[in-house]
Amino acid sequence: MAFAELDPACFQFPGHNRGKAAPAMLSQLIGPDVFTYDLAPIPRIGNLSSSKGPLSDAQKLAAELFGSSETWFLVGGASCGVMASIMATCSPGDFLVLPRNAHISATHAMVLSGAIPKYITPEYSSLWDVAGGVNPSQVETAIEELKEAGKRAAAVFITSPTYQGICCRIDEITNLCHSHGLPVIVDEAHGAHFKFHPRLPMTALEQGADLVVQSTHKVLSSLSQSSMLHMSGHRVDRERVRRCLEALQSTSSSYLLLASLDAARAQLSENPGAILGKAMEMADLARL
């Protein structure tokens, strides 16, 4: 906001020149003010590779709020976080244990990393006619089957909650995997709100997961496409995660998306109970 208020003469991208050259139809749709804040990377703010500056500070504040040792902002959706997590833990020929109903980004990550899938068939709910999560015994069976074949898993990937809201017993799965020396990646895209109401499930971070991907835009309030990747502990090489993210994300990341992540964090910091409390009340009413 401070930079935008300077109203400088612009000799850099983006080409809409702070809205002066924006298409009229788009300007009418989203308003002219938005273009003022759609800025090229500015040294004083930093970019996703910066270790200092407001953007770095914003990610540290998010890590404090969500309970991670480090948090990275994502502008390629949770898909980017899933791909970076798998690429950071799996090398060509490594096996990745994952459920059959994992998001397609996990498949893309295996193509890019050269990892080989060891699939688990998720539990099926005949009551709801949906595929659910995986249980610890299924994970253990997959790990042991690989061992019997002379192979070893490099990581375990879990989707929790699923698209339909079914959660896995992440704490039991992480304890099991860690006993085998394996990191656990959790696609928690639809569970970014879990930490902010006592009636909601525990977060994957609280249950010991090593890498957790959240779609901050899905249930929380950031702009579409903006998400976060959280890391906990030291089982995963932090520098390798950073390099994978650098390879996958744009070097011209949208400040609008990044600012929306910081704003969502600030909103939750102020009064999370009031935000989600009303939603819980409405959910209870809908069940009647």
Short mmCIF file of C-alpha atoms in Angstrom, two decimals:
data_model
loop_
_atom_site.label_atom_id
_atom_site.label_comp_id
_atom_site.label_asym_id
_atom_site.label_seq_id
_atom_site.Cartn_x
_atom_site.Cartn_y
_atom_site.Cartn_z
CA MET A 1 0.00 0.00 0.00
CA ALA A 2 2.83 2.38 0.89
CA PHE A 3 4.57 1.76 -2.43
CA ALA A 4 1.36 2.14 -4.42
CA GLU A 5 0.66 5.50 -2.80
CA LEU A 6 3.97 6.87 -4.16
CA ASP A 7 2.41 6.92 -7.65
CA PRO A 8 5.76 6.49 -9.42
CA ALA A 9 6.38 6.59 -13.15
CA CYS A 10 6.53 2.92 -14.16
CA PHE A 11 9.09 1.61 -16.64
CA GLN A 12 8.65 -2.04 -15.72
CA PHE A 13 6.12 -4.83 -15.97
CA PRO A 14 3.23 -5.54 -15.62
CA GLY A 15 2.27 -3.98 -18.91
CA HIS A 16 -1.09 -2.67 -17.73
CA ASN A 17 0.92 0.19 -16.14
CA ARG A 18 -0.97 0.28 -12.83
CA GLY A 19 -4.27 0.10 -14.71
CA LYS A 20 -3.63 2.88 -17.22
CA ALA A 21 -3.41 0.35 -20.06
CA ALA A 22 -5.74 -2.25 -18.58
CA PRO A 23 -8.49 -3.72 -20.79
CA ALA A 24 -11.67 -1.76 -20.17
CA MET A 25 -13.75 -4.89 -19.70
CA LEU A 26 -11.42 -6.19 -16.99
CA SER A 27 -11.21 -2.83 -15.27
CA GLN A 28 -15.01 -2.67 -15.14
CA LEU A 29 -15.15 -6.19 -13.75
CA ILE A 30 -12.64 -5.89 -10.90
CA GLY A 31 -12.32 -2.12 -10.50
CA PRO A 32 -9.37 0.13 -11.36
CA ASP A 33 -7.81 0.12 -7.87
CA VAL A 34 -6.77 -3.53 -8.07
CA PHE A 35 -4.22 -2.76 -10.77
CA THR A 36 -2.47 -0.28 -8.49
CA TYR A 37 -1.40 -3.14 -6.24
CA ASP A 38 -0.57 -5.62 -8.99
CA LEU A 39 3.13 -4.84 -8.86
CA ALA A 40 6.32 -6.29 -10.24
CA PRO A 41 8.73 -7.74 -7.63
CA ILE A 42 10.02 -4.92 -5.45
CA PRO A 43 13.28 -5.27 -3.50
CA ARG A 44 11.88 -3.58 -0.41
CA ILE A 45 9.05 -6.16 -0.24
CA GLY A 46 10.98 -9.16 -1.50
CA ASN A 47 9.98 -12.28 -3.40
CA LEU A 48 9.37 -15.92 -2.55
CA SER A 49 13.12 -16.60 -2.58
CA SER A 50 13.99 -13.75 -0.23
CA SER A 51 15.19 -14.51 3.28
CA LYS A 52 14.58 -10.95 4.51
CA GLY A 53 11.89 -8.32 4.14
CA PRO A 54 8.12 -8.03 4.71
CA LEU A 55 7.31 -11.15 2.72
CA SER A 56 9.71 -13.26 4.75
CA ASP A 57 8.30 -11.73 7.94
CA ALA A 58 4.76 -12.58 6.79
CA GLN A 59 5.70 -16.24 6.31
CA LYS A 60 7.26 -16.35 9.79
CA LEU A 61 4.05 -14.95 11.29
CA ALA A 62 2.07 -17.63 9.45
CA ALA A 63 4.40 -20.32 10.83
CA GLU A 64 3.77 -19.06 14.36
CA LEU A 65 0.00 -19.07 13.87
CA PHE A 66 -0.29 -22.48 12.19
CA GLY A 67 2.29 -24.14 14.43
CA SER A 68 5.03 -25.04 11.94
CA SER A 69 8.78 -24.68 12.07
CA GLU A 70 8.64 -23.01 8.66
CA THR A 71 5.89 -21.91 6.28
CA TRP A 72 6.13 -21.10 2.61
CA PHE A 73 3.50 -19.08 0.73
CA LEU A 74 2.29 -20.68 -2.51
CA VAL A 75 0.85 -18.97 -5.57
CA GLY A 76 0.29 -22.18 -7.53
CA GLY A 77 -2.36 -23.60 -5.24
CA ALA A 78 -1.97 -26.60 -2.97
CA SER A 79 -0.95 -28.53 -6.09
CA CYS A 80 2.38 -26.71 -6.04
CA GLY A 81 2.91 -27.65 -2.38
CA VAL A 82 2.05 -31.29 -2.99
CA MET A 83 4.46 -31.48 -5.91
CA ALA A 84 7.30 -29.76 -4.05
CA SER A 85 6.82 -32.01 -1.02
CA ILE A 86 7.02 -35.21 -3.06
CA MET A 87 9.92 -33.96 -5.17
CA ALA A 88 11.80 -32.97 -2.01
CA THR A 89 11.46 -36.43 -0.46
CA CYS A 90 11.59 -38.78 -3.45
CA SER A 91 14.36 -39.35 -6.00
CA PRO A 92 14.16 -41.37 -9.23
CA GLY A 93 13.33 -44.98 -8.42
CA ASP A 94 12.14 -44.27 -4.87
CA PHE A 95 8.77 -45.60 -3.78
CA LEU A 96 6.00 -43.32 -2.52
CA VAL A 97 3.19 -44.85 -0.45
CA LEU A 98 -0.08 -43.05 -1.22
CA PRO A 99 -3.84 -43.66 -1.51
CA ARG A 100 -5.52 -44.28 -4.84
CA ASN A 101 -7.72 -41.22 -4.34
CA ALA A 102 -4.79 -38.81 -3.96
CA HIS A 103 -5.02 -35.53 -5.86
CA ILE A 104 -3.73 -35.54 -9.43
CA SER A 105 -0.87 -33.25 -8.38
CA ALA A 106 0.64 -36.24 -6.56
CA THR A 107 0.69 -38.12 -9.85
CA HIS A 108 2.33 -35.16 -11.58
CA ALA A 109 4.93 -35.04 -8.80
CA MET A 110 5.82 -38.69 -9.30
CA VAL A 111 6.29 -38.08 -13.02
CA LEU A 112 8.62 -35.15 -12.30
CA SER A 113 10.55 -36.80 -9.48
CA GLY A 114 10.77 -40.28 -10.98
CA ALA A 115 9.13 -41.78 -7.90
CA ILE A 116 7.23 -45.08 -8.15
CA PRO A 117 3.79 -45.38 -6.52
CA LYS A 118 2.91 -47.98 -3.92
CA TYR A 119 -0.83 -47.52 -3.87
CA ILE A 120 -3.20 -48.13 -0.98
CA THR A 121 -6.88 -48.68 -1.75
CA PRO A 122 -8.76 -46.29 0.55
CA GLU A 123 -11.55 -47.48 2.80
CA TYR A 124 -15.02 -47.34 1.28
CA SER A 125 -18.15 -46.05 2.99
CA SER A 126 -21.21 -47.89 1.75
CA LEU A 127 -23.36 -45.54 3.83
CA TRP A 128 -22.21 -42.44 1.95
CA ASP A 129 -20.98 -44.17 -1.23
CA VAL A 130 -17.61 -42.39 -1.11
CA ALA A 131 -13.98 -43.39 -0.83
CA GLY A 132 -12.53 -42.46 2.54
CA GLY A 133 -9.10 -42.31 4.08
CA VAL A 134 -6.50 -44.96 4.84
CA ASN A 135 -5.85 -46.56 8.22
CA PRO A 136 -2.50 -47.19 9.93
CA SER A 137 -2.59 -50.94 9.28
CA GLN A 138 -2.90 -50.33 5.54
CA VAL A 139 0.13 -48.05 5.65
CA GLU A 140 2.12 -50.60 7.61
CA THR A 141 1.16 -53.36 5.17
CA ALA A 142 2.35 -51.24 2.23
CA ILE A 143 5.70 -50.54 3.92
CA GLU A 144 6.20 -54.21 4.79
CA GLU A 145 5.26 -55.39 1.29
CA LEU A 146 7.95 -53.14 -0.13
CA LYS A 147 10.49 -54.51 2.35
CA GLU A 148 9.62 -58.09 1.45
CA ALA A 149 10.28 -57.23 -2.20
CA GLY A 150 13.66 -55.74 -1.30
CA LYS A 151 12.38 -52.19 -1.76
CA ARG A 152 12.02 -49.26 0.60
CA ALA A 153 9.59 -46.38 0.72
CA ALA A 154 11.04 -42.87 0.67
CA ALA A 155 7.92 -41.15 2.03
CA VAL A 156 4.25 -41.65 2.83
CA PHE A 157 1.60 -39.35 1.39
CA ILE A 158 -1.82 -39.06 3.06
CA THR A 159 -4.93 -37.11 2.07
CA SER A 160 -6.73 -35.88 5.19
CA PRO A 161 -9.39 -34.62 5.09
CA THR A 162 -10.60 -36.02 1.81
CA TYR A 163 -12.73 -33.89 -0.49
CA GLN A 164 -15.79 -35.26 1.34
CA GLY A 165 -14.30 -34.35 4.74
CA ILE A 166 -13.14 -37.77 5.97
CA CYS A 167 -10.07 -37.60 8.22
CA CYS A 168 -7.40 -40.23 8.83
CA ARG A 169 -5.71 -41.13 12.12
CA ILE A 170 -2.68 -39.05 11.28
CA ASP A 171 -1.07 -39.36 14.71
CA GLU A 172 -0.97 -43.17 14.48
CA ILE A 173 0.25 -43.05 10.89
CA THR A 174 3.05 -40.58 11.69
CA ASN A 175 4.20 -42.62 14.71
CA LEU A 176 4.31 -45.72 12.53
CA CYS A 177 6.14 -44.05 9.66
CA HIS A 178 8.63 -42.31 11.90
CA SER A 179 9.47 -45.66 13.50
CA HIS A 180 10.51 -46.74 9.99
CA GLY A 181 12.42 -43.49 9.43
CA LEU A 182 9.92 -42.23 6.86
CA PRO A 183 8.63 -38.66 6.53
CA VAL A 184 4.88 -38.10 6.27
CA ILE A 185 3.36 -35.65 3.80
CA VAL A 186 -0.27 -34.67 4.39
CA ASP A 187 -2.49 -33.09 1.78
CA GLU A 188 -4.63 -31.06 4.18
CA ALA A 189 -5.96 -28.82 1.43
CA HIS A 190 -9.48 -28.80 2.86
CA GLY A 191 -8.41 -28.57 6.50
CA ALA A 192 -6.66 -25.21 6.78
CA HIS A 193 -9.30 -24.15 9.32
CA PHE A 194 -8.89 -27.06 11.74
CA LYS A 195 -6.66 -25.22 14.22
CA PHE A 196 -9.12 -22.42 14.79
CA HIS A 197 -12.08 -24.04 16.51
CA PRO A 198 -12.06 -26.54 19.41
CA ARG A 199 -14.76 -28.74 17.84
CA LEU A 200 -12.70 -29.35 14.70
CA PRO A 201 -10.18 -32.20 14.29
CA MET A 202 -6.55 -31.76 15.27
CA THR A 203 -4.34 -30.50 12.47
CA ALA A 204 -1.84 -32.75 10.73
CA LEU A 205 0.97 -30.62 12.19
CA GLU A 206 -0.39 -31.20 15.69
CA GLN A 207 -0.40 -34.93 14.93
CA GLY A 208 3.27 -35.03 13.92
CA ALA A 209 3.24 -34.74 10.12
CA ASP A 210 6.46 -33.49 8.54
CA LEU A 211 5.10 -31.60 5.52
CA VAL A 212 1.52 -30.29 5.38
CA VAL A 213 -0.10 -28.58 2.41
CA GLN A 214 -3.12 -26.35 2.99
CA SER A 215 -5.36 -24.53 0.54
CA THR A 216 -5.76 -21.30 2.47
CA HIS A 217 -8.25 -20.12 -0.15
CA LYS A 218 -10.62 -23.08 0.16
CA VAL A 219 -12.07 -22.72 3.66
CA LEU A 220 -10.19 -19.66 4.86
CA SER A 221 -10.31 -16.28 3.16
CA SER A 222 -7.30 -15.76 0.87
CA LEU A 223 -7.66 -15.36 -2.88
CA SER A 224 -8.10 -18.38 -5.14
CA GLN A 225 -4.82 -20.10 -6.03
CA SER A 226 -3.06 -18.95 -2.84
CA SER A 227 -2.01 -21.67 -0.40
CA MET A 228 0.63 -22.59 2.18
CA LEU A 229 3.16 -25.34 2.73
CA HIS A 230 4.12 -26.02 6.36
CA MET A 231 7.11 -27.98 7.61
CA SER A 232 7.73 -29.44 11.05
CA GLY A 233 10.81 -31.13 12.48
CA HIS A 234 14.01 -32.09 10.66
CA ARG A 235 13.18 -35.29 8.78
CA VAL A 236 12.92 -33.40 5.50
CA ASP A 237 15.73 -31.32 4.05
CA ARG A 238 14.52 -27.74 4.28
CA GLU A 239 16.86 -26.55 1.54
CA ARG A 240 15.62 -29.23 -0.84
CA VAL A 241 12.03 -28.12 -0.25
CA ARG A 242 13.03 -24.53 -0.95
CA ARG A 243 14.76 -25.47 -4.20
CA CYS A 244 11.77 -27.50 -5.37
CA LEU A 245 9.45 -24.59 -4.68
CA GLU A 246 11.80 -22.27 -6.54
CA ALA A 247 11.67 -24.61 -9.54
CA LEU A 248 7.87 -24.82 -9.51
CA GLN A 249 6.77 -21.28 -8.67
CA SER A 250 6.82 -18.14 -10.76
CA THR A 251 9.64 -15.63 -10.25
CA SER A 252 6.95 -12.96 -10.73
CA SER A 253 4.60 -14.07 -7.99
CA SER A 254 1.48 -11.96 -7.61
CA TYR A 255 1.65 -9.62 -4.64
CA LEU A 256 -2.16 -9.66 -4.60
CA LEU A 257 -2.15 -13.39 -3.89
CA LEU A 258 0.68 -13.11 -1.38
CA ALA A 259 -0.96 -10.18 0.42
CA SER A 260 -4.21 -12.14 0.64
CA LEU A 261 -2.39 -14.93 2.47
CA ASP A 262 -0.98 -12.48 4.99
CA ALA A 263 -4.39 -10.83 5.38
CA ALA A 264 -6.03 -14.21 6.02
CA ARG A 265 -3.39 -14.92 8.66
CA ALA A 266 -4.02 -11.55 10.29
CA GLN A 267 -7.79 -12.12 10.25
CA LEU A 268 -7.39 -15.44 12.06
CA SER A 269 -4.95 -13.94 14.55
CA GLU A 270 -7.49 -11.36 15.64
CA ASN A 271 -10.57 -13.43 16.42
CA PRO A 272 -10.70 -16.97 15.01
CA GLY A 273 -13.47 -18.08 17.38
CA ALA A 274 -15.88 -15.47 16.09
CA ILE A 275 -15.10 -16.29 12.46
CA LEU A 276 -15.59 -20.03 12.69
CA GLY A 277 -18.04 -20.03 15.60
CA LYS A 278 -20.83 -18.64 13.44
CA ALA A 279 -20.07 -21.18 10.71
CA MET A 280 -20.27 -24.01 13.27
CA GLU A 281 -23.62 -22.74 14.49
CA MET A 282 -24.95 -22.67 10.93
CA ALA A 283 -23.65 -26.21 10.34
CA ASP A 284 -25.46 -27.41 13.46
CA LEU A 285 -28.65 -25.75 12.25
CA ALA A 286 -28.32 -27.38 8.83
CA ARG A 287 -28.10 -30.82 10.46
CA LEU A 288 -31.49 -30.43 12.21
#
